GROMACS .gro file of N, CA and C in nm:
model
  297
    1MET      N    1  -0.151  -0.021   2.143
    1MET     CA    2  -0.100  -0.101   2.033
    1MET      C    3  -0.021  -0.010   1.941
    2LEU      N    4   0.097  -0.051   1.910
    2LEU     CA    5   0.181   0.019   1.814
    2LEU      C    6   0.192  -0.066   1.689
    3GLY      N    7   0.176  -0.006   1.574
    3GLY     CA    8   0.189  -0.083   1.451
    3GLY      C    9   0.084  -0.192   1.442
    4HIS      N   10   0.130  -0.312   1.408
    4HIS     CA   11   0.041  -0.426   1.391
    4HIS      C   12   0.064  -0.535   1.494
    5ALA      N   13   0.117  -0.500   1.610
    5ALA     CA   14   0.143  -0.600   1.714
    5ALA      C   15   0.095  -0.548   1.849
    6VAL      N   16   0.059  -0.642   1.936
    6VAL     CA   17   0.019  -0.608   2.072
    6VAL      C   18   0.070  -0.719   2.164
    7TRP      N   19   0.122  -0.678   2.278
    7TRP     CA   20   0.171  -0.772   2.378
    7TRP      C   21   0.059  -0.805   2.474
    8LEU      N   22   0.048  -0.932   2.511
    8LEU     CA   23  -0.049  -0.978   2.608
    8LEU      C   24   0.024  -1.040   2.726
    9GLY      N   25  -0.036  -1.034   2.842
    9GLY     CA   26   0.021  -1.095   2.960
    9GLY      C   27  -0.010  -1.013   3.082
   10ALA      N   28   0.033  -1.062   3.196
   10ALA     CA   29   0.012  -0.990   3.321
   10ALA      C   30   0.077  -0.852   3.310
   11LYS      N   31   0.024  -0.759   3.388
   11LYS     CA   32   0.073  -0.621   3.383
   11LYS      C   33   0.225  -0.615   3.395
   12GLY      N   34   0.288  -0.550   3.302
   12GLY     CA   35   0.432  -0.533   3.304
   12GLY      C   36   0.510  -0.648   3.242
   13THR      N   37   0.440  -0.753   3.198
   13THR     CA   38   0.511  -0.864   3.134
   13THR      C   39   0.474  -0.871   2.987
   14LYS      N   40   0.557  -0.936   2.914
   14LYS     CA   41   0.532  -0.955   2.771
   14LYS      C   42   0.538  -1.105   2.743
   15GLU      N   43   0.427  -1.174   2.771
   15GLU     CA   44   0.423  -1.318   2.760
   15GLU      C   45   0.391  -1.366   2.619
   16THR      N   46   0.301  -1.295   2.554
   16THR     CA   47   0.256  -1.336   2.421
   16THR      C   48   0.243  -1.212   2.333
   17CYS      N   49   0.280  -1.227   2.209
   17CYS     CA   50   0.267  -1.116   2.114
   17CYS      C   51   0.174  -1.159   2.002
   18ILE      N   52   0.074  -1.077   1.976
   18ILE     CA   53  -0.015  -1.100   1.863
   18ILE      C   54   0.027  -1.004   1.753
   19ILE      N   55   0.051  -1.058   1.636
   19ILE     CA   56   0.084  -0.975   1.519
   19ILE      C   57  -0.036  -0.981   1.425
   20TYR      N   58  -0.093  -0.864   1.400
   20TYR     CA   59  -0.212  -0.856   1.316
   20TYR      C   60  -0.175  -0.837   1.169
   21TRP      N   61  -0.246  -0.910   1.084
   21TRP     CA   62  -0.235  -0.887   0.941
   21TRP      C   63  -0.301  -0.753   0.909
   22ARG      N   64  -0.418  -0.733   0.973
   22ARG     CA   65  -0.488  -0.605   0.968
   22ARG      C   66  -0.523  -0.568   1.111
   23LYS      N   67  -0.519  -0.441   1.143
   23LYS     CA   68  -0.554  -0.396   1.276
   23LYS      C   69  -0.703  -0.419   1.301
   24PRO      N   70  -0.741  -0.438   1.428
   24PRO     CA   71  -0.883  -0.461   1.460
   24PRO      C   72  -0.975  -0.348   1.412
   25ASP      N   73  -0.928  -0.224   1.410
   25ASP     CA   74  -1.014  -0.115   1.363
   25ASP      C   75  -1.043  -0.127   1.213
   26VAL      N   76  -0.949  -0.183   1.139
   26VAL     CA   77  -0.972  -0.206   0.995
   26VAL      C   78  -1.076  -0.317   0.977
   27TRP      N   79  -1.062  -0.427   1.054
   27TRP     CA   80  -1.162  -0.533   1.049
   27TRP      C   81  -1.299  -0.478   1.089
   28ALA      N   82  -1.301  -0.393   1.191
   28ALA     CA   83  -1.428  -0.334   1.238
   28ALA      C   84  -1.497  -0.259   1.124
   29ASN      N   85  -1.421  -0.178   1.053
   29ASN     CA   86  -1.480  -0.103   0.942
   29ASN      C   87  -1.529  -0.195   0.831
   30MET      N   88  -1.456  -0.302   0.804
   30MET     CA   89  -1.498  -0.397   0.700
   30MET      C   90  -1.628  -0.466   0.740
   31ILE      N   91  -1.638  -0.507   0.866
   31ILE     CA   92  -1.759  -0.573   0.914
   31ILE      C   93  -1.877  -0.477   0.911
   32HIS      N   94  -1.854  -0.354   0.954
   32HIS     CA   95  -1.963  -0.255   0.951
   32HIS      C   96  -2.009  -0.229   0.808
   33GLN      N   97  -1.917  -0.216   0.717
   33GLN     CA   98  -1.953  -0.193   0.576
   33GLN      C   99  -2.032  -0.311   0.520
   34TRP      N  100  -1.989  -0.433   0.552
   34TRP     CA  101  -2.060  -0.552   0.507
   34TRP      C  102  -2.203  -0.553   0.560
   35ALA      N  103  -2.219  -0.525   0.689
   35ALA     CA  104  -2.353  -0.525   0.749
   35ALA      C  105  -2.442  -0.419   0.686
   36THR      N  106  -2.385  -0.303   0.659
   36THR     CA  107  -2.460  -0.194   0.596
   36THR      C  108  -2.500  -0.232   0.453
   37ASP      N  109  -2.404  -0.282   0.376
   37ASP     CA  110  -2.430  -0.317   0.236
   37ASP      C  111  -2.530  -0.431   0.221
   38ARG      N  112  -2.528  -0.525   0.314
   38ARG     CA  113  -2.611  -0.645   0.303
   38ARG      C  114  -2.742  -0.638   0.381
   39GLY      N  115  -2.769  -0.525   0.444
   39GLY     CA  116  -2.895  -0.507   0.516
   39GLY      C  117  -2.901  -0.578   0.650
   40PHE      N  118  -2.787  -0.600   0.713
   40PHE     CA  119  -2.784  -0.666   0.844
   40PHE      C  120  -2.778  -0.568   0.960
   41CYS      N  121  -2.785  -0.440   0.934
   41CYS     CA  122  -2.789  -0.344   1.044
   41CYS      C  123  -2.919  -0.363   1.122
   42ASN      N  124  -2.909  -0.343   1.253
   42ASN     CA  125  -3.022  -0.359   1.346
   42ASN      C  126  -3.073  -0.502   1.356
   43THR      N  127  -2.992  -0.597   1.314
   43THR     CA  128  -3.021  -0.740   1.327
   43THR      C  129  -2.918  -0.800   1.421
   44VAL      N  130  -2.962  -0.881   1.517
   44VAL     CA  131  -2.867  -0.946   1.607
   44VAL      C  132  -2.809  -1.069   1.538
   45LEU      N  133  -2.677  -1.071   1.531
   45LEU     CA  134  -2.603  -1.184   1.474
   45LEU      C  135  -2.512  -1.241   1.583
   46THR      N  136  -2.491  -1.371   1.582
   46THR     CA  137  -2.393  -1.427   1.674
   46THR      C  138  -2.253  -1.407   1.615
   47LEU      N  139  -2.153  -1.412   1.703
   47LEU     CA  140  -2.016  -1.402   1.654
   47LEU      C  141  -1.984  -1.519   1.562
   48TYR      N  142  -2.043  -1.635   1.592
   48TYR     CA  143  -2.024  -1.751   1.506
   48TYR      C  144  -2.078  -1.722   1.366
   49GLU      N  145  -2.197  -1.664   1.357
   49GLU     CA  146  -2.255  -1.632   1.226
   49GLU      C  147  -2.167  -1.535   1.149
   50LEU      N  148  -2.110  -1.437   1.219
   50LEU     CA  149  -2.023  -1.340   1.151
   50LEU      C  150  -1.896  -1.406   1.097
   51ALA      N  151  -1.836  -1.493   1.175
   51ALA     CA  152  -1.708  -1.550   1.136
   51ALA      C  153  -1.722  -1.675   1.050
   52ASN      N  154  -1.834  -1.745   1.061
   52ASN     CA  155  -1.845  -1.875   0.995
   52ASN      C  156  -1.977  -1.899   0.923
   53GLY      N  157  -2.063  -1.799   0.918
   53GLY     CA  158  -2.196  -1.819   0.861
   53GLY      C  159  -2.199  -1.819   0.709
   54ASP      N  160  -2.307  -1.871   0.655
   54ASP     CA  161  -2.325  -1.875   0.510
   54ASP      C  162  -2.324  -1.736   0.447
   55ASP      N  163  -2.372  -1.636   0.522
   55ASP     CA  164  -2.380  -1.501   0.467
   55ASP      C  165  -2.244  -1.432   0.457
   56THR      N  166  -2.144  -1.487   0.524
   56THR     CA  167  -2.011  -1.423   0.522
   56THR      C  168  -1.908  -1.500   0.441
   57VAL      N  169  -1.949  -1.612   0.381
   57VAL     CA  170  -1.856  -1.686   0.296
   57VAL      C  171  -1.806  -1.593   0.186
   58GLY      N  172  -1.676  -1.590   0.167
   58GLY     CA  173  -1.617  -1.504   0.064
   58GLY      C  174  -1.576  -1.368   0.116
   59GLN      N  175  -1.619  -1.332   0.237
   59GLN     CA  176  -1.578  -1.205   0.296
   59GLN      C  177  -1.437  -1.221   0.355
   60GLU      N  178  -1.361  -1.114   0.356
   60GLU     CA  179  -1.225  -1.122   0.408
   60GLU      C  180  -1.222  -1.157   0.556
   61PHE      N  181  -1.329  -1.128   0.629
   61PHE     CA  182  -1.331  -1.160   0.772
   61PHE      C  183  -1.390  -1.299   0.800
   62TYR      N  184  -1.421  -1.376   0.695
   62TYR     CA  185  -1.469  -1.513   0.713
   62TYR      C  186  -1.357  -1.594   0.779
   63ASN      N  187  -1.390  -1.668   0.884
   63ASN     CA  188  -1.295  -1.747   0.963
   63ASN      C  189  -1.196  -1.661   1.041
   64LEU      N  190  -1.230  -1.536   1.064
   64LEU     CA  191  -1.144  -1.449   1.146
   64LEU      C  192  -1.137  -1.509   1.286
   65ASP      N  193  -1.017  -1.507   1.344
   65ASP     CA  194  -1.004  -1.569   1.476
   65ASP      C  195  -1.091  -1.495   1.578
   66PRO      N  196  -1.146  -1.569   1.674
   66PRO     CA  197  -1.243  -1.511   1.768
   66PRO      C  198  -1.192  -1.390   1.846
   67ALA      N  199  -1.066  -1.391   1.887
   67ALA     CA  200  -1.014  -1.278   1.965
   67ALA      C  201  -1.010  -1.150   1.882
   68THR      N  202  -0.969  -1.160   1.758
   68THR     CA  203  -0.964  -1.043   1.670
   68THR      C  204  -1.105  -0.996   1.636
   69LEU      N  205  -1.196  -1.090   1.611
   69LEU     CA  206  -1.335  -1.054   1.583
   69LEU      C  207  -1.396  -0.981   1.701
   70ARG      N  208  -1.377  -1.036   1.821
   70ARG     CA  209  -1.433  -0.974   1.941
   70ARG      C  210  -1.374  -0.834   1.961
   71ARG      N  211  -1.243  -0.818   1.944
   71ARG     CA  212  -1.179  -0.687   1.960
   71ARG      C  213  -1.234  -0.588   1.856
   72SER      N  214  -1.255  -0.633   1.735
   72SER     CA  215  -1.309  -0.547   1.629
   72SER      C  216  -1.450  -0.501   1.663
   73LEU      N  217  -1.531  -0.591   1.717
   73LEU     CA  218  -1.668  -0.555   1.754
   73LEU      C  219  -1.669  -0.464   1.877
   74GLU      N  220  -1.575  -0.482   1.967
   74GLU     CA  221  -1.562  -0.391   2.081
   74GLU      C  222  -1.529  -0.249   2.034
   75ILE      N  223  -1.449  -0.239   1.929
   75ILE     CA  224  -1.418  -0.108   1.871
   75ILE      C  225  -1.545  -0.045   1.815
   76LEU      N  226  -1.623  -0.123   1.740
   76LEU     CA  227  -1.750  -0.070   1.688
   76LEU      C  228  -1.841  -0.025   1.802
   77GLN      N  229  -1.845  -0.103   1.909
   77GLN     CA  230  -1.929  -0.067   2.023
   77GLN      C  231  -1.881   0.063   2.086
   78SER      N  232  -1.750   0.079   2.101
   78SER     CA  233  -1.696   0.202   2.162
   78SER      C  234  -1.724   0.325   2.076
   79GLN      N  235  -1.746   0.302   1.946
   79GLN     CA  236  -1.777   0.412   1.854
   79GLN      C  237  -1.927   0.435   1.842
   80GLY      N  238  -2.007   0.356   1.914
   80GLY     CA  239  -2.152   0.370   1.907
   80GLY      C  240  -2.211   0.310   1.781
   81ARG      N  241  -2.135   0.225   1.712
   81ARG     CA  242  -2.183   0.166   1.586
   81ARG      C  243  -2.227   0.022   1.602
   82ALA      N  244  -2.224  -0.032   1.725
   82ALA     CA  245  -2.267  -0.169   1.751
   82ALA      C  246  -2.295  -0.186   1.900
   83GLN      N  247  -2.370  -0.291   1.931
   83GLN     CA  248  -2.395  -0.329   2.070
   83GLN      C  249  -2.368  -0.478   2.084
   84LEU      N  250  -2.281  -0.514   2.176
   84LEU     CA  251  -2.251  -0.655   2.203
   84LEU      C  252  -2.346  -0.707   2.310
   85PHE      N  253  -2.391  -0.831   2.293
   85PHE     CA  254  -2.474  -0.901   2.389
   85PHE      C  255  -2.395  -1.023   2.432
   86VAL      N  256  -2.337  -1.019   2.550
   86VAL     CA  257  -2.243  -1.122   2.594
   86VAL      C  258  -2.316  -1.247   2.638
   87GLY      N  259  -2.271  -1.360   2.583
   87GLY     CA  260  -2.322  -1.490   2.623
   87GLY      C  261  -2.212  -1.569   2.692
   88SER      N  262  -2.233  -1.697   2.706
   88SER     CA  263  -2.134  -1.780   2.775
   88SER      C  264  -2.020  -1.823   2.683
   89SER      N  265  -2.039  -1.807   2.552
   89SER     CA  266  -1.934  -1.841   2.455
   89SER      C  267  -1.956  -1.756   2.330
   90ASP      N  268  -1.863  -1.766   2.235
   90ASP     CA  269  -1.879  -1.691   2.111
   90ASP      C  270  -1.999  -1.740   2.030
   91ASP      N  271  -2.037  -1.867   2.050
   91ASP     CA  272  -2.151  -1.921   1.977
   91ASP      C  273  -2.282  -1.854   2.016
   92ASP      N  274  -2.292  -1.806   2.141
   92ASP     CA  275  -2.417  -1.742   2.183
   92ASP      C  276  -2.397  -1.596   2.224
   93THR      N  277  -2.282  -1.538   2.188
   93THR     CA  278  -2.261  -1.395   2.205
   93THR      C  279  -2.310  -1.327   2.078
   94GLY      N  280  -2.389  -1.222   2.095
   94GLY     CA  281  -2.447  -1.156   1.980
   94GLY      C  282  -2.398  -1.013   1.963
   95VAL      N  283  -2.423  -0.960   1.846
   95VAL     CA  284  -2.390  -0.822   1.816
   95VAL      C  285  -2.499  -0.764   1.727
   96LYS      N  286  -2.537  -0.642   1.756
   96LYS     CA  287  -2.628  -0.567   1.669
   96LYS      C  288  -2.547  -0.450   1.617
   97ILE      N  289  -2.537  -0.441   1.485
   97ILE     CA  290  -2.462  -0.334   1.421
   97ILE      C  291  -2.559  -0.226   1.377
   98PHE      N  292  -2.526  -0.102   1.411
   98PHE     CA  293  -2.612   0.010   1.377
   98PHE      C  294  -2.565   0.078   1.249
   99PRO      N  295  -2.662   0.134   1.173
   99PRO     CA  296  -2.624   0.203   1.049
   99PRO      C  297  -2.542   0.329   1.074
   0.00000   0.00000   0.00000
């Protein structure tokens, strides 16, 4: 990814371009900070709870689109700061964020 855009599509094609308001790593840090500040570390939350739950109302990542949320959590996982538990949909996919 260069800048705030990423191309999606079959290898070698540019079918769709996603332009990010904030890069997924920035969202990842915001989500991690929120979980740390609010005592949600080591608690399993669904992706739905993170993006649409009562505890996240007013957070900048509230209503974050599912693809960006998932990419942000994958970044946290690659850094050893979270563990994703894959379900059949975002409603039953969980994440545990580590301190």
